[in-house]
Short mmCIF file of C-alpha atoms in Angstrom, two decimals:
data_model
loop_
_atom_site.label_atom_id
_atom_site.label_comp_id
_atom_site.label_asym_id
_atom_site.label_seq_id
_atom_site.Cartn_x
_atom_site.Cartn_y
_atom_site.Cartn_z
CA UNK A 127 -0.40 0.30 -0.06
CA UNK A 128 0.98 3.52 -0.22
CA UNK A 129 2.08 6.11 2.08
CA UNK A 130 -1.05 8.02 2.41
CA UNK A 131 0.16 10.39 5.82
CA UNK A 132 1.52 13.82 5.65
CA UNK A 133 4.60 13.25 3.91
CA UNK A 134 2.36 13.47 0.15
CA UNK A 135 2.74 16.57 0.48
CA UNK A 136 6.42 16.75 -0.06
CA UNK A 137 6.09 14.40 -2.90
CA UNK A 138 9.91 15.81 -4.15
CA UNK A 139 11.27 13.64 -1.88
CA UNK A 140 9.46 10.56 -3.03
CA UNK A 141 11.94 6.99 -3.12
CA UNK A 142 11.35 6.05 -6.18
CA UNK A 143 10.24 2.52 -4.43
CA UNK A 144 7.61 4.59 -2.41
CA UNK A 145 7.77 6.53 0.93
CA UNK A 146 7.60 2.88 1.88
CA UNK A 147 10.28 1.58 0.11
CA UNK A 148 13.28 -0.43 1.76
CA UNK A 149 17.06 0.79 3.01
CA UNK A 150 17.74 -0.80 -0.70
CA UNK A 151 15.16 -0.49 -2.83
CA UNK A 152 16.15 3.32 -1.33
CA UNK A 153 19.70 3.02 -2.97
CA UNK A 154 19.16 2.01 -6.06
CA UNK A 155 18.30 5.10 -7.22
CA UNK A 156 19.95 7.96 -8.60
CA UNK A 157 19.00 11.17 -10.19
CA UNK A 158 21.37 10.91 -12.86
CA UNK A 159 19.79 11.30 -16.19
CA UNK A 160 19.73 9.47 -19.19
CA UNK A 161 21.41 10.87 -22.41
CA UNK A 162 18.27 11.65 -23.77
CA UNK A 163 17.92 13.62 -21.28
CA UNK A 164 20.79 15.83 -21.11
CA UNK A 165 21.51 19.45 -22.76
CA UNK A 166 25.33 18.99 -23.20
CA UNK A 167 24.51 15.89 -25.21
CA UNK A 168 24.89 15.94 -28.64
CA UNK A 169 21.65 15.01 -30.48
CA UNK A 170 23.19 12.14 -32.46
CA UNK A 171 23.92 10.37 -29.08
CA UNK A 172 19.92 10.66 -28.28
CA UNK A 173 18.96 9.50 -31.97
CA UNK A 174 21.45 6.89 -31.10
CA UNK A 175 19.02 5.88 -28.38
CA UNK A 176 16.09 6.43 -30.06
CA UNK A 177 16.98 4.57 -33.01
CA UNK A 178 18.14 1.60 -30.37
CA UNK A 179 15.05 1.57 -28.40
CA UNK A 180 12.27 1.66 -32.14
CA UNK A 181 14.88 -1.69 -33.12
CA UNK A 182 14.27 -3.30 -30.01
CA UNK A 183 10.45 -3.02 -30.19
CA UNK A 184 10.25 -3.81 -33.83
CA UNK A 185 12.59 -7.77 -32.51
CA UNK A 186 10.66 -8.36 -29.39
CA UNK A 187 7.18 -6.93 -31.17
CA UNK A 188 6.82 -4.33 -28.30
CA UNK A 189 5.30 -2.23 -30.52
CA UNK A 190 2.54 -4.45 -31.42
CA UNK A 191 2.29 -5.36 -27.62
CA UNK A 192 1.90 -2.20 -25.99
CA UNK A 193 -0.66 -0.93 -28.89
CA UNK A 194 -3.11 -4.00 -28.02
CA UNK A 195 -3.08 -3.12 -24.94
CA UNK A 196 -4.12 0.86 -25.54
CA UNK A 197 -6.52 -0.26 -28.61
CA UNK A 198 -8.26 -3.30 -26.66
CA UNK A 199 -9.09 -0.36 -23.37
CA UNK A 200 -10.97 1.73 -27.06
CA UNK A 201 -12.46 -1.57 -28.71
CA UNK A 202 -15.90 -0.52 -27.93
CA UNK A 203 -14.82 3.02 -29.56
CA UNK A 204 -15.79 3.21 -33.17
CA UNK A 205 -13.81 6.31 -34.21
CA UNK A 206 -10.98 6.43 -30.81
CA UNK A 207 -8.87 9.31 -29.99
CA UNK A 208 -5.60 8.61 -28.97
CA UNK A 209 -3.30 10.95 -27.47
CA UNK A 210 0.31 9.35 -27.32
CA UNK A 211 2.51 11.09 -24.65
CA UNK A 212 6.50 11.40 -24.43
CA UNK A 213 6.27 9.45 -27.99
CA UNK A 214 9.60 9.14 -28.37
CA UNK A 215 10.41 7.50 -32.24
CA UNK A 216 6.34 7.55 -32.84
CA UNK A 217 6.57 3.42 -33.46
CA UNK A 218 3.65 2.87 -31.42
CA UNK A 219 1.52 5.74 -33.51
CA UNK A 220 2.35 3.95 -36.54
CA UNK A 221 1.00 0.78 -34.97
CA UNK A 222 -1.91 2.18 -33.25
CA UNK A 223 -3.21 3.18 -36.77
CA UNK A 224 -1.67 0.30 -38.99
CA UNK A 225 -4.07 -1.90 -36.70
CA UNK A 226 -6.43 0.36 -36.20
CA UNK A 227 -8.48 1.51 -39.21
CA UNK A 228 -10.53 4.45 -37.74
CA UNK A 229 -8.55 5.86 -34.74
CA UNK A 230 -7.38 9.36 -35.33
CA UNK A 231 -3.69 9.69 -33.36
CA UNK A 232 -1.98 12.28 -31.87
CA UNK A 233 1.53 12.12 -30.80
CA UNK A 234 3.67 14.68 -28.88
CA UNK A 235 6.72 14.60 -27.26
CA UNK A 236 9.03 16.81 -25.25
CA UNK A 237 11.57 16.92 -27.35
CA UNK A 238 11.81 19.07 -30.89
CA UNK A 239 14.48 17.00 -32.60
CA UNK A 240 12.43 14.13 -31.28
CA UNK A 241 9.02 15.54 -32.93
CA UNK A 242 11.01 16.75 -36.56
CA UNK A 243 12.09 13.88 -37.13
CA UNK A 244 8.53 12.48 -36.12
CA UNK A 245 6.75 14.98 -38.51
CA UNK A 246 9.26 13.95 -41.62
CA UNK A 247 8.37 10.19 -41.39
CA UNK A 248 5.46 8.21 -42.27
CA UNK A 249 3.06 9.48 -39.45
CA UNK A 250 3.56 13.61 -40.45
CA UNK A 251 1.25 13.27 -44.11
CA UNK A 252 -0.83 10.11 -42.37
CA UNK A 253 -4.19 12.76 -42.14
CA UNK A 254 -4.82 10.68 -39.15
CA UNK A 255 -2.47 11.89 -37.41
CA UNK A 256 -1.26 14.79 -36.21
CA UNK A 257 2.51 15.86 -34.70
CA UNK A 258 2.94 17.71 -31.76
CA UNK A 259 5.13 19.22 -29.67
CA UNK A 260 4.05 19.07 -26.11
CA UNK A 261 4.73 18.58 -22.33
CA UNK A 262 2.47 15.89 -20.61
CA UNK A 263 2.89 17.62 -17.44
CA UNK A 264 0.28 20.86 -19.43
CA UNK A 265 -1.72 19.44 -22.15
CA UNK A 266 -2.83 21.74 -24.34
CA UNK A 267 -6.00 20.04 -25.21
CA UNK A 268 -9.79 20.78 -24.17
CA UNK A 269 -11.22 18.30 -20.87
CA UNK A 270 -12.04 15.24 -22.54
CA UNK A 271 -10.46 15.68 -25.40
CA UNK A 272 -9.35 12.26 -26.57
CA UNK A 273 -10.65 8.35 -25.32
CA UNK A 274 -7.40 7.65 -24.56
CA UNK A 275 -4.22 9.11 -23.37
CA UNK A 276 -1.49 6.50 -23.02
CA UNK A 277 2.70 7.18 -22.36
CA UNK A 278 4.58 4.19 -22.85
CA UNK A 279 8.38 3.37 -21.31
CA UNK A 280 8.74 7.40 -20.77
CA UNK A 281 7.22 7.72 -17.48
CA UNK A 282 10.33 6.86 -15.36
CA UNK A 283 12.46 9.76 -17.11
CA UNK A 284 9.85 12.39 -14.95
CA UNK A 285 10.37 13.16 -11.30
CA UNK A 286 8.37 12.58 -9.06
CA UNK A 287 5.94 15.74 -8.66
CA UNK A 288 6.29 16.39 -12.53
CA UNK A 289 5.02 12.24 -12.45
CA UNK A 290 2.05 13.21 -10.81
CA UNK A 291 1.46 16.06 -12.40
CA UNK A 292 0.82 13.83 -15.84
CA UNK A 293 -1.72 11.90 -13.73
CA UNK A 294 -3.97 14.57 -12.93
CA UNK A 295 -3.14 16.70 -16.97
CA UNK A 296 -3.83 13.12 -18.58
CA UNK A 297 -6.88 11.96 -16.52
CA UNK A 298 -8.55 15.86 -17.59
CA UNK A 299 -8.07 15.62 -21.19
CA UNK A 300 -8.87 11.47 -21.26
CA UNK A 301 -11.10 8.55 -19.88
CA UNK A 302 -8.26 6.87 -18.91
CA UNK A 303 -4.50 7.35 -18.72
CA UNK A 304 -2.99 4.39 -19.74
CA UNK A 305 0.80 4.35 -17.87
CA UNK A 306 3.63 0.94 -20.10
CA UNK A 307 6.74 1.49 -17.96
CA UNK A 308 9.70 -0.36 -16.72
CA UNK A 309 9.13 -2.10 -13.73
CA UNK A 310 11.25 -1.88 -10.01
CA UNK A 311 11.26 -5.43 -9.06
CA UNK A 312 12.16 -6.49 -5.48
CA UNK A 313 15.56 -4.90 -4.61
CA UNK A 314 17.73 -8.04 -4.68
CA UNK A 315 16.23 -9.13 -8.08
CA UNK A 316 16.50 -5.25 -9.42
CA UNK A 317 20.20 -5.59 -7.74
CA UNK A 318 21.08 -8.49 -9.47
CA UNK A 319 19.74 -7.17 -12.91
CA UNK A 320 21.68 -4.17 -12.82
CA UNK A 321 24.75 -5.63 -12.18
CA UNK A 322 23.99 -7.05 -15.56
CA UNK A 323 23.86 -4.21 -17.18
CA UNK A 324 26.32 -2.54 -15.79
CA UNK A 325 29.45 -3.73 -17.74
CA UNK A 326 28.35 -1.63 -21.18
CA UNK A 327 26.87 1.17 -19.46
CA UNK A 328 30.07 3.29 -19.57
CA UNK A 329 30.25 1.77 -23.87
CA UNK A 330 27.09 1.39 -24.41
CA UNK A 331 24.40 4.85 -24.69
CA UNK A 332 20.94 2.11 -25.19
CA UNK A 333 23.12 0.49 -22.25
CA UNK A 334 23.43 3.64 -20.08
CA UNK A 335 19.52 4.24 -19.93
CA UNK A 336 18.76 1.67 -19.55
CA UNK A 337 20.61 0.73 -16.55
CA UNK A 338 19.99 4.69 -15.64
CA UNK A 339 15.99 4.08 -16.19
CA UNK A 340 15.93 1.27 -14.55
CA UNK A 341 17.15 3.41 -11.23
CA UNK A 342 14.12 5.60 -12.15
CA UNK A 343 11.73 3.42 -12.32
CA UNK A 344 8.26 3.68 -10.11
CA UNK A 345 7.28 1.31 -7.42
CA UNK A 346 3.07 0.54 -7.63
CA UNK A 347 3.26 2.60 -4.00
CA UNK A 348 5.34 5.05 -5.64
CA UNK A 349 2.55 4.61 -8.33
CA UNK A 350 -0.39 4.77 -5.95
CA UNK A 351 1.01 7.61 -4.17
CA UNK A 352 1.89 9.83 -7.47
CA UNK A 353 -1.90 9.78 -8.48
CA UNK A 354 -3.14 10.63 -4.67
CA UNK A 355 -1.58 13.30 -4.59
CA UNK A 356 -2.69 14.30 -8.33
CA UNK A 357 -6.20 14.23 -7.20
CA UNK A 358 -7.43 11.37 -4.46
CA UNK A 359 -10.29 11.03 -7.23
CA UNK A 360 -7.81 9.31 -9.94
CA UNK A 361 -8.57 4.94 -9.32
CA UNK A 362 -4.89 3.90 -10.05
CA UNK A 363 -5.60 -1.03 -11.13
CA UNK A 364 -2.05 -2.59 -11.72
CA UNK A 365 -0.77 -5.08 -13.84
CA UNK A 366 2.32 -7.06 -15.12
CA UNK A 367 5.78 -5.56 -12.82
CA UNK A 368 8.30 -7.73 -11.63
CA UNK A 369 10.68 -8.65 -14.50
CA UNK A 370 7.06 -7.95 -17.62
CA UNK A 371 6.34 -4.48 -18.17
CA UNK A 372 4.56 -2.98 -15.06
CA UNK A 373 1.12 -1.82 -17.14
CA UNK A 374 -1.55 1.10 -15.04
CA UNK A 375 -4.79 2.49 -15.68
CA UNK A 376 -5.94 5.90 -14.67
CA UNK A 377 -9.20 7.57 -14.34
CA UNK A 378 -10.58 9.69 -11.91
CA UNK A 379 -14.07 7.56 -10.26
CA UNK A 380 -17.58 9.29 -10.87
CA UNK A 381 -18.48 11.79 -8.29
#
């Protein structure tokens, strides 16, 4: 269970494992930024990381899996309106349009280079896609504009206060928020996973960012606290986790 005491107001200092995280779990996190989040890293390195993410998504069929999860949530909507936040390479949005003949997708990212790259590809000319630069913590859309907002494999980039704001904003503009992200396994398993990645982290940008991503991933307890901090009316359903992607469904309770 997430901690719901006075500390919830001091969300910025919440550990990634939640306020009830163990001592070891609190050590398995970092404030160090991934290459994708740094201003002092050449854009070619960032594109290399994004390209590797796209490649692994295609090889391991993550794009199809994530699009399938999203489309299941809007299966009863004739012409679903889907907002992808933190799209990165845009491959999940492309898969959504391939898999659903009448879906409309708004593809967004905070990084202008990523947005430009997405707009220069097939999504930029697709009549059912709108590519925009957008901050997931301040979504430029009216209440209820979308049937679904999704944030795939990027939520861990956000510090707690901003992550809570995504819960608030995305459940404002969409009926449901779908977050798919790295799990935060129990500390012994987490330590083992990090140990396997450490030798290659200084040498391969993709592994470097994956190592840091793992340290910055949120636990189920932390996710519940973030949602409660954003709005006590937000209800969560958590699926998966451990060694598979963590799936979070968030929506506002009927009042």
